[in-house]
Structure formats: structure tokens, C-alpha cells
Tab-separated table of C-alpha atoms in Angstrom:
chain	number	residue	atom	x	y	z
A	158	MET	CA	100.269	88.892	56.454
A	159	ALA	CA	101.312	90.756	60.174
A	160	GLU	CA	104.957	90.074	61.522
A	161	SER	CA	104.041	91.142	64.972
A	162	ILE	CA	101.104	91.687	67.278
A	163	GLN	CA	100.496	93.183	70.533
A	164	LEU	CA	99.433	90.584	73.693
A	165	ILE	CA	98.719	91.842	77.195
A	166	ARG	CA	100.392	89.407	79.956
A	167	GLN	CA	100.016	89.880	83.616
A	168	ILE	CA	102.644	91.144	85.920
A	169	ALA	CA	102.929	90.274	89.516
A	170	VAL	CA	103.572	92.970	91.690
A	171	ARG	CA	105.089	91.363	94.856
A	172	ALA	CA	105.862	93.069	98.270
A	173	ILE	CA	108.418	92.427	100.966
A	174	VAL	CA	106.845	91.923	103.798
A	175	THR	CA	107.618	94.895	106.531
A	176	GLU	CA	106.371	96.217	110.036
A	177	ASN	CA	104.939	99.090	107.807
A	178	PHE	CA	103.439	96.897	105.351
A	179	LYS	CA	101.506	94.458	108.093
A	180	ASP	CA	100.424	97.956	109.623
A	181	GLN	CA	99.114	99.238	106.649
A	182	VAL	CA	97.250	96.039	105.446
A	183	ASN	CA	95.740	95.670	108.790
A	184	ALA	CA	94.510	99.164	108.693
A	185	GLU	CA	93.092	98.390	105.083
A	186	ILE	CA	91.261	95.053	106.942
A	187	GLU	CA	90.158	97.184	109.865
A	188	ARG	CA	88.586	99.747	107.536
A	189	ASN	CA	86.592	96.982	105.320
A	190	LEU	CA	85.609	95.374	108.561
A	191	GLN	CA	83.767	98.690	109.784
A	192	GLN	CA	82.146	98.836	106.394
A	193	ILE	CA	80.663	95.439	106.520
A	194	ASP	CA	79.682	96.332	110.154
A	195	ALA	CA	77.814	99.532	108.881
A	196	GLU	CA	76.357	97.664	105.719
A	197	LEU	CA	75.188	95.060	108.394
A	198	GLN	CA	73.359	98.039	110.634
A	199	GLN	CA	71.864	99.758	107.357
A	200	LEU	CA	71.068	96.300	105.985
A	201	GLU	CA	68.792	95.633	109.254
A	202	PHE	CA	67.607	99.235	109.380
A	203	LYS	CA	65.836	99.080	105.702
A	204	GLY	CA	64.464	95.185	105.966
A	205	LYS	CA	62.757	96.658	109.277
A	206	ARG	CA	61.474	99.807	107.178
A	207	ALA	CA	60.483	97.776	104.295
A	208	ILE	CA	58.350	95.243	106.274
A	209	ALA	CA	56.948	98.393	108.480
A	210	ASP	CA	55.670	99.911	104.885
A	211	ILE	CA	54.131	96.951	103.864
A	212	GLU	CA	52.100	96.240	107.170
A	213	LYS	CA	51.201	100.084	106.870
A	214	GLU	CA	50.285	99.965	103.269
A	215	ALA	CA	47.951	96.546	104.138
A	216	GLN	CA	46.379	98.583	107.138
A	217	GLY	CA	46.566	95.514	109.425
A	218	ALA	CA	44.667	93.299	106.999
A	219	GLU	CA	47.433	90.422	106.922
A	220	THR	CA	46.682	88.720	103.585
A	221	GLU	CA	48.534	85.805	102.091
A	222	GLU	CA	50.022	88.522	99.583
A	223	VAL	CA	51.429	90.684	102.373
A	224	ARG	CA	52.973	87.367	104.337
A	225	TYR	CA	54.522	86.327	101.367
A	226	GLN	CA	56.028	90.001	100.838
A	227	ILE	CA	57.293	90.181	104.239
A	228	GLU	CA	58.845	86.819	104.485
A	229	SER	CA	60.426	87.362	100.817
A	230	ILE	CA	61.908	90.635	102.733
A	231	ARG	CA	63.337	88.624	105.599
A	232	GLN	CA	64.683	85.875	103.674
A	233	GLN	CA	66.640	88.537	101.375
A	234	VAL	CA	67.770	90.252	104.664
A	235	GLU	CA	69.213	87.059	106.175
A	236	GLN	CA	71.065	85.830	103.099
A	237	GLU	CA	72.602	89.543	102.772
A	238	LYS	CA	73.693	89.127	106.690
A	239	ILE	CA	75.087	85.674	105.703
A	240	ARG	CA	76.895	86.934	102.901
A	241	LEU	CA	78.190	89.707	104.755
A	242	PHE	CA	79.077	87.704	107.801
A	243	GLN	CA	81.036	84.939	105.689
A	244	LEU	CA	82.897	88.296	104.320
A	245	LYS	CA	83.508	89.434	107.694
A	246	GLU	CA	85.075	85.734	108.629
A	247	GLU	CA	87.335	86.250	105.466
A	248	MET	CA	88.633	89.597	106.471
A	249	GLN	CA	89.341	88.570	110.149
A	250	GLY	CA	91.408	85.147	108.738
A	251	GLN	CA	93.021	87.465	106.600
A	252	SER	CA	94.229	89.856	109.609
A	253	GLN	CA	95.393	86.624	111.078
A	254	ALA	CA	97.253	85.600	108.389
A	255	LEU	CA	98.948	88.801	107.845
A	256	GLN	CA	99.972	88.821	111.493
A	257	GLU	CA	101.548	85.527	111.007
A	258	LEU	CA	103.713	86.573	108.165
A	259	PRO	CA	107.384	86.910	108.972
A	260	VAL	CA	109.298	90.060	108.383
A	261	GLY	CA	111.332	89.728	105.217
A	262	SER	CA	108.589	87.314	103.522
A	263	VAL	CA	107.269	88.004	100.054
A	264	VAL	CA	103.674	88.201	99.097
A	265	THR	CA	101.859	89.011	96.019
A	266	GLN	CA	99.986	91.902	96.301
A	267	PHE	CA	98.151	92.386	92.979
A	268	THR	CA	98.745	92.202	89.125
A	269	VAL	CA	98.692	94.959	86.892
A	270	GLU	CA	98.799	94.372	82.678
A	271	ASN	CA	101.525	94.934	80.709
A	272	PRO	CA	101.628	95.105	77.099
A	273	VAL	CA	104.009	92.744	75.215
A	274	GLU	CA	104.690	92.550	71.439
A	275	VAL	CA	105.202	89.170	69.991
A	276	ARG	CA	106.556	88.003	66.314
A	277	LEU	CA	106.580	85.662	63.972
A	278	GLY	CA	109.369	82.820	65.161
A	279	GLU	CA	109.284	83.562	69.154
A	280	ASN	CA	107.893	81.005	71.400
A	281	ILE	CA	104.805	82.844	72.567
A	282	PHE	CA	105.162	80.984	76.137
A	283	GLN	CA	108.226	82.695	76.950
A	284	ARG	CA	107.067	86.381	75.620
A	285	LEU	CA	103.807	86.106	77.565
A	286	GLU	CA	105.539	84.336	80.909
A	287	GLY	CA	104.468	86.800	83.486
A	288	GLY	CA	107.673	89.150	85.244
A	289	GLU	CA	106.899	90.615	88.356
A	290	ILE	CA	107.705	93.904	90.118
A	291	LEU	CA	109.179	93.608	93.802
A	292	VAL	CA	108.525	96.813	96.235
A	293	LYS	CA	109.073	97.094	99.462
A	294	ASP	CA	106.832	99.815	101.864
A	295	GLY	CA	105.451	100.912	98.398
A	296	VAL	CA	108.838	101.851	96.691
A	297	ILE	CA	109.979	99.472	93.649
A	298	GLN	CA	112.994	97.748	94.401
A	299	GLU	CA	113.387	95.329	91.377
A	300	ILE	CA	111.585	94.621	88.279
A	301	ARG	CA	111.686	91.309	86.757
A	302	LEU	CA	110.529	90.455	82.920
């Protein structure tokens, strides 16, 4: 029978909000927005090209099959456009929320995994309770386990 076992727990990486932090996150959001816009343009182009290819293959004969293929492509393009517009809206909301964050406040940026050894007789909930790493402009200020 084993006396201990290695488990993984989640550790929150929390950032102290500074103007530099806001600038960095906002730049990342802007890059993501530009990427979404590029994807939207590419989607439009690919959709039009796929429809043109189908029409070319059909050589002007607009059969039920051709209409179905074209409509299917239009629906797929429209669904993807909706998804991208929703993502864009979400990013814009994050940008707005970022601007409203007061300097000095603390936000969770992401989580990391941390191995922890648990032994017989220990309280598993206390051992797995997540700690946190506090950073300011990317520099670790405090580690709380």
C-alpha cells in the first residue's frame, strides 16, 4: 500500500493592474481583433470562390444539386461569420472592461498546474487548495501556497 501520491493542483497567477499591464493586454486584444477581421475577409473570399467554383463546374446548368451546394456554403459562411462577430464583440467588451479596471486592483490572468504530494492522514482538501502567484508587470511579487 502506498503512503503518498503525487497529484496536480491549480495555482492562480494574479496580476496587479498597472498602466503597463493595461497597455500590454490592450495590445493583445487589438492583435486579436485584427486577426478576427483578417479571418472575416478570408472567409468572405473563400466562400465566394467556392461558390464560383461550383457554378463553373456546373457550366451554367443550375440544378437542384448545385443550388443545394451553394446554399450549404452560404450557410456555413454565415454561421462562421456569426461566430467571429460574437468573438469580436466579446473582445471589445474585454477591452472596455480593461479600461475600467482601477490601477492597483488585482485580476486573475491564468492558472498553472502545480504537483503536490499527499500522504496518508492529511486533509486532501487543504493540500489541494490552490495557491496563487502575484505578479506586477510580469515580475513575481509574492507566492502564496
